[in-house]
Amino acid sequence: MTGVPASAAGGSAKAKGPVTSAASVSGGASASVSGGASGASGGPKSAASGGAKSARGGKLAAAAVDQASVWNIANLLTMLRLLLVPGFVALMLADGGYDPAWRSLAWAAFAIAMITDLFDGHLARAYNLVTDFGKIADPIADKAIMGAALICLSALGDLPWWVTIVILGRELGITLLRFIVIRYGVIPASRGGKVKTLTQGVAVGMYVLALTGWLATLRWWVMAAAVILTVVTGLDYVRQAIVLRRQGIAERRAASEEADA
């Protein structure tokens, strides 16, 4: 009888072996799971922290690019056109304003200004150099050089004042109209508007030069065409502005009714 408990005790001792082994496995598993969970919880935090730092760094880099982009080639051409305005006026009015040599130099300044007008906008759009400065300065430079030329020509008696008033009135009026309807959308530059600008530049350039004979007669016809295009394209822009405003009001009304419903 005493041997039986001994064997039973031995058997129980043997049985305890697997239990101890299972406990150790359980402890190892729980430890590894706990460690894995701890590592996993640490992983997203570090990744999120790294992502936040990367996002902040990207914003700072973008801001630096935006600040540097103000001094791009398109804006530099616009600034050159602005600087040419007082130089053009000085050359145009030098020696009473009727010396052919001074008028030729004034024409050269005017021609450079008009050429830069053709290139700065193209460069800004083609190479993604559009900036807030360019949006404001470019139209100002355009109106400044054209207005200076027209006023000088009328002041010298080479061009009737009503031509200057019609052209400048149209340019300033359309610019103001664009700002008025900008809440509804942007009026795009039309092909007729581009032809008008080119015709105006050629006509004014011919008047700046001291031309005589058949060239003087030709410049009158070119200026007449420029005035006609100025009026026609101006009326077309007014029509576009009215249509754009009506569409904008209708869309807002429809959105308001849909929101109320």
Short mmCIF file of C-alpha atoms in Angstrom, two decimals:
data_model
loop_
_atom_site.label_atom_id
_atom_site.label_comp_id
_atom_site.label_asym_id
_atom_site.label_seq_id
_atom_site.Cartn_x
_atom_site.Cartn_y
_atom_site.Cartn_z
CA MET A 1 0.00 0.00 0.00
CA THR A 2 2.87 2.38 0.73
CA GLY A 3 4.26 1.84 -2.79
CA VAL A 4 1.12 2.93 -4.47
CA PRO A 5 1.17 6.47 -3.06
CA ALA A 6 4.83 6.61 -3.90
CA SER A 7 4.13 5.79 -7.53
CA ALA A 8 1.17 8.12 -7.47
CA ALA A 9 3.38 10.77 -6.01
CA GLY A 10 5.93 10.11 -8.71
CA GLY A 11 3.21 10.28 -11.30
CA SER A 12 1.98 13.55 -9.89
CA ALA A 13 5.48 14.91 -9.94
CA LYS A 14 5.74 13.90 -13.57
CA ALA A 15 2.40 15.57 -14.23
CA LYS A 16 3.68 18.73 -12.68
CA GLY A 17 6.39 18.91 -15.29
CA PRO A 18 4.09 19.73 -18.20
CA VAL A 19 2.17 22.20 -16.09
CA THR A 20 5.34 24.06 -15.29
CA SER A 21 6.31 23.97 -18.94
CA ALA A 22 2.92 25.33 -19.98
CA ALA A 23 3.22 28.07 -17.42
CA SER A 24 6.58 29.05 -18.82
CA VAL A 25 5.13 29.05 -22.34
CA SER A 26 2.22 31.14 -21.14
CA GLY A 27 4.60 33.56 -19.47
CA GLY A 28 6.76 33.74 -22.61
CA ALA A 29 3.77 34.24 -24.84
CA SER A 30 2.33 36.94 -22.64
CA ALA A 31 5.71 38.60 -22.43
CA SER A 32 6.22 38.47 -26.18
CA VAL A 33 2.67 39.68 -26.84
CA SER A 34 3.09 42.47 -24.31
CA GLY A 35 6.42 43.41 -25.83
CA GLY A 36 4.92 43.28 -29.33
CA ALA A 37 1.99 45.43 -28.27
CA SER A 38 4.35 47.87 -26.63
CA GLY A 39 6.45 47.99 -29.80
CA ALA A 40 3.35 48.33 -31.92
CA SER A 41 2.03 51.18 -29.80
CA GLY A 42 5.39 52.88 -30.03
CA GLY A 43 5.50 52.40 -33.84
CA PRO A 44 2.43 54.52 -34.82
CA LYS A 45 3.42 57.25 -32.37
CA SER A 46 6.86 57.58 -33.84
CA ALA A 47 5.46 57.34 -37.39
CA ALA A 48 2.82 59.99 -36.63
CA SER A 49 5.45 62.20 -35.04
CA GLY A 50 7.72 61.75 -38.06
CA GLY A 51 4.81 62.44 -40.43
CA ALA A 52 3.90 65.63 -38.58
CA LYS A 53 7.51 66.83 -38.72
CA SER A 54 7.65 65.97 -42.43
CA ALA A 55 4.41 67.87 -43.09
CA ARG A 56 5.69 70.92 -41.19
CA GLY A 57 8.96 70.74 -43.10
CA GLY A 58 7.06 70.53 -46.39
CA LYS A 59 5.01 73.61 -45.53
CA LEU A 60 8.11 75.58 -44.61
CA ALA A 61 9.82 74.52 -47.84
CA ALA A 62 6.75 75.49 -49.90
CA ALA A 63 6.63 78.88 -48.17
CA ALA A 64 10.30 79.43 -48.96
CA VAL A 65 9.70 78.55 -52.63
CA ASP A 66 6.73 80.95 -52.80
CA GLN A 67 8.81 83.77 -51.34
CA ALA A 68 11.71 83.13 -53.71
CA SER A 69 9.41 82.82 -56.75
CA VAL A 70 8.59 86.54 -56.60
CA TRP A 71 12.01 87.20 -58.14
CA ASN A 72 11.43 85.06 -61.22
CA ILE A 73 12.08 86.02 -64.84
CA ALA A 74 8.41 86.85 -65.55
CA ASN A 75 8.20 89.32 -62.66
CA LEU A 76 11.56 90.83 -63.57
CA LEU A 77 10.26 91.56 -67.07
CA THR A 78 7.19 93.19 -65.54
CA MET A 79 9.40 95.35 -63.31
CA LEU A 80 11.49 96.32 -66.34
CA ARG A 81 8.33 97.44 -68.12
CA LEU A 82 7.38 99.60 -65.14
CA LEU A 83 10.86 101.16 -65.06
CA LEU A 84 10.66 101.91 -68.78
CA VAL A 85 7.58 104.14 -68.33
CA PRO A 86 9.36 107.23 -66.89
CA GLY A 87 12.26 106.69 -69.29
CA PHE A 88 9.87 106.59 -72.23
CA VAL A 89 8.15 109.80 -71.15
CA ALA A 90 11.51 111.58 -70.76
CA LEU A 91 12.62 110.49 -74.23
CA MET A 92 9.26 111.33 -75.77
CA LEU A 93 9.23 114.89 -74.46
CA ALA A 94 12.96 115.58 -74.86
CA ASP A 95 13.85 118.68 -76.89
CA GLY A 96 10.22 119.75 -77.18
CA GLY A 97 8.97 116.32 -78.25
CA TYR A 98 9.49 116.72 -81.99
CA ASP A 99 13.11 115.68 -82.50
CA PRO A 100 13.16 112.53 -84.73
CA ALA A 101 16.20 111.12 -82.94
CA TRP A 102 14.64 111.35 -79.47
CA ARG A 103 11.35 110.00 -80.83
CA SER A 104 13.24 107.00 -82.26
CA LEU A 105 14.74 106.28 -78.85
CA ALA A 106 11.31 106.64 -77.28
CA TRP A 107 9.95 104.17 -79.83
CA ALA A 108 12.72 101.70 -78.88
CA ALA A 109 11.72 101.95 -75.19
CA PHE A 110 8.05 101.50 -76.10
CA ALA A 111 8.85 98.50 -78.31
CA ILE A 112 10.86 96.82 -75.54
CA ALA A 113 7.98 97.36 -73.13
CA MET A 114 5.47 95.82 -75.53
CA ILE A 115 7.74 92.84 -76.23
CA THR A 116 8.17 92.14 -72.52
CA ASP A 117 4.38 92.27 -72.23
CA LEU A 118 4.16 89.40 -74.73
CA PHE A 119 6.74 87.25 -72.94
CA ASP A 120 6.17 87.71 -69.19
CA GLY A 121 2.66 86.28 -69.15
CA HIS A 122 3.66 83.37 -71.37
CA LEU A 123 6.65 82.53 -69.20
CA ALA A 124 4.60 82.76 -66.01
CA ARG A 125 2.00 80.31 -67.30
CA ALA A 126 4.39 77.94 -69.07
CA TYR A 127 6.82 77.53 -66.16
CA ASN A 128 4.37 77.91 -63.26
CA LEU A 129 5.77 81.29 -62.21
CA VAL A 130 2.42 82.96 -61.48
CA THR A 131 2.57 85.04 -58.28
CA ASP A 132 0.29 87.51 -56.53
CA PHE A 133 2.75 90.28 -57.36
CA GLY A 134 2.61 89.40 -61.05
CA LYS A 135 -1.19 89.34 -61.08
CA ILE A 136 -1.26 92.90 -59.75
CA ALA A 137 1.82 94.42 -61.37
CA ASP A 138 1.37 93.04 -64.90
CA PRO A 139 -1.92 94.85 -65.75
CA ILE A 140 -0.63 98.02 -64.06
CA ALA A 141 2.51 97.94 -66.23
CA ASP A 142 0.42 97.37 -69.36
CA LYS A 143 -1.89 100.31 -68.68
CA ALA A 144 1.01 102.54 -67.56
CA ILE A 145 3.09 102.28 -70.74
CA MET A 146 0.09 102.53 -73.07
CA GLY A 147 -1.44 105.40 -71.11
CA ALA A 148 1.85 107.29 -71.00
CA ALA A 149 2.26 106.96 -74.78
CA LEU A 150 -1.30 108.06 -75.57
CA ILE A 151 -1.21 111.04 -73.20
CA CYS A 152 2.17 112.19 -74.56
CA LEU A 153 0.94 111.93 -78.15
CA SER A 154 -2.23 113.88 -77.40
CA ALA A 155 -0.31 116.49 -75.39
CA LEU A 156 2.02 117.01 -78.37
CA GLY A 157 -0.93 117.33 -80.74
CA ASP A 158 -0.13 114.18 -82.73
CA LEU A 159 -3.23 112.29 -81.64
CA PRO A 160 -6.76 113.61 -80.93
CA TRP A 161 -7.68 113.59 -77.25
CA TRP A 162 -10.90 111.68 -77.91
CA VAL A 163 -8.87 108.68 -79.14
CA THR A 164 -6.86 108.68 -75.91
CA ILE A 165 -10.04 109.01 -73.83
CA VAL A 166 -11.78 106.14 -75.68
CA ILE A 167 -8.84 103.74 -75.36
CA LEU A 168 -7.92 104.54 -71.76
CA GLY A 169 -11.57 104.71 -70.71
CA ARG A 170 -12.16 101.27 -72.14
CA GLU A 171 -9.06 99.76 -70.52
CA LEU A 172 -9.77 101.18 -67.07
CA GLY A 173 -13.48 100.39 -67.34
CA ILE A 174 -12.93 96.73 -68.24
CA THR A 175 -10.37 96.35 -65.46
CA LEU A 176 -12.90 97.74 -62.97
CA LEU A 177 -15.60 95.48 -64.41
CA ARG A 178 -13.42 92.42 -63.88
CA PHE A 179 -13.06 93.29 -60.19
CA ILE A 180 -16.80 93.84 -59.83
CA VAL A 181 -17.82 90.43 -61.22
CA ILE A 182 -14.89 88.44 -59.82
CA ARG A 183 -17.17 87.09 -57.08
CA TYR A 184 -19.09 85.25 -59.81
CA GLY A 185 -16.09 84.18 -61.89
CA VAL A 186 -13.24 85.36 -64.09
CA ILE A 187 -13.73 86.91 -67.53
CA PRO A 188 -11.11 85.20 -69.73
CA ALA A 189 -9.04 87.15 -72.22
CA SER A 190 -10.60 86.71 -75.66
CA ARG A 191 -8.86 86.33 -79.01
CA GLY A 192 -10.33 89.68 -80.04
CA GLY A 193 -8.81 91.28 -76.95
CA LYS A 194 -5.36 89.96 -77.87
CA VAL A 195 -5.71 91.25 -81.45
CA LYS A 196 -6.82 94.60 -80.03
CA THR A 197 -3.74 94.81 -77.81
CA LEU A 198 -1.43 94.00 -80.73
CA THR A 199 -3.15 96.53 -83.01
CA GLN A 200 -2.99 99.22 -80.34
CA GLY A 201 0.72 98.59 -79.84
CA VAL A 202 1.48 98.82 -83.56
CA ALA A 203 -0.65 101.95 -84.02
CA VAL A 204 0.80 103.80 -81.04
CA GLY A 205 4.31 102.76 -82.04
CA MET A 206 3.79 104.22 -85.50
CA TYR A 207 2.60 107.48 -83.97
CA VAL A 208 5.59 107.64 -81.65
CA LEU A 209 7.91 107.56 -84.66
CA ALA A 210 8.18 110.77 -86.68
CA LEU A 211 6.69 109.29 -89.86
CA THR A 212 5.83 111.20 -93.01
CA GLY A 213 4.24 110.49 -96.39
CA TRP A 214 2.27 107.31 -96.95
CA LEU A 215 3.46 105.83 -93.63
CA ALA A 216 1.80 108.72 -91.81
CA THR A 217 -1.42 107.95 -93.69
CA LEU A 218 -1.11 104.23 -92.94
CA ARG A 219 -0.73 104.81 -89.23
CA TRP A 220 -4.05 106.71 -89.23
CA TRP A 221 -5.82 103.63 -90.62
CA VAL A 222 -4.08 101.32 -88.15
CA MET A 223 -5.16 103.57 -85.29
CA ALA A 224 -8.73 103.61 -86.65
CA ALA A 225 -8.72 99.80 -86.62
CA ALA A 226 -7.36 99.83 -83.06
CA VAL A 227 -10.14 102.17 -81.89
CA ILE A 228 -12.82 100.00 -83.52
CA LEU A 229 -11.40 96.83 -81.94
CA THR A 230 -11.17 98.65 -78.61
CA VAL A 231 -14.86 99.52 -78.64
CA VAL A 232 -16.10 96.18 -80.02
CA THR A 233 -14.09 94.03 -77.61
CA GLY A 234 -15.06 96.32 -74.74
CA LEU A 235 -18.75 95.76 -75.48
CA ASP A 236 -18.13 92.01 -75.71
CA TYR A 237 -16.51 92.04 -72.26
CA VAL A 238 -19.53 93.89 -70.88
CA ARG A 239 -21.80 91.21 -72.38
CA GLN A 240 -19.67 88.45 -70.83
CA ALA A 241 -19.78 90.19 -67.47
CA ILE A 242 -23.59 90.42 -67.56
CA VAL A 243 -23.93 86.74 -68.50
CA LEU A 244 -21.43 85.71 -65.83
CA ARG A 245 -23.26 87.72 -63.17
CA ARG A 246 -26.63 86.23 -64.12
CA GLN A 247 -25.24 82.70 -64.03
CA GLY A 248 -23.61 83.33 -60.67
CA ILE A 249 -26.81 84.72 -59.15
CA ALA A 250 -28.84 81.79 -60.54
CA GLU A 251 -26.38 79.23 -59.15
CA ARG A 252 -26.39 80.87 -55.72
CA ARG A 253 -30.18 80.99 -55.68
CA ALA A 254 -30.41 77.32 -56.67
CA ALA A 255 -27.90 76.36 -53.97
CA SER A 256 -29.82 78.36 -51.38
CA GLU A 257 -33.14 76.72 -52.33
CA GLU A 258 -31.52 73.27 -52.21
CA ALA A 259 -30.10 74.00 -48.77
CA ASP A 260 -33.48 75.19 -47.47
CA ALA A 261 -35.19 72.08 -48.84
#
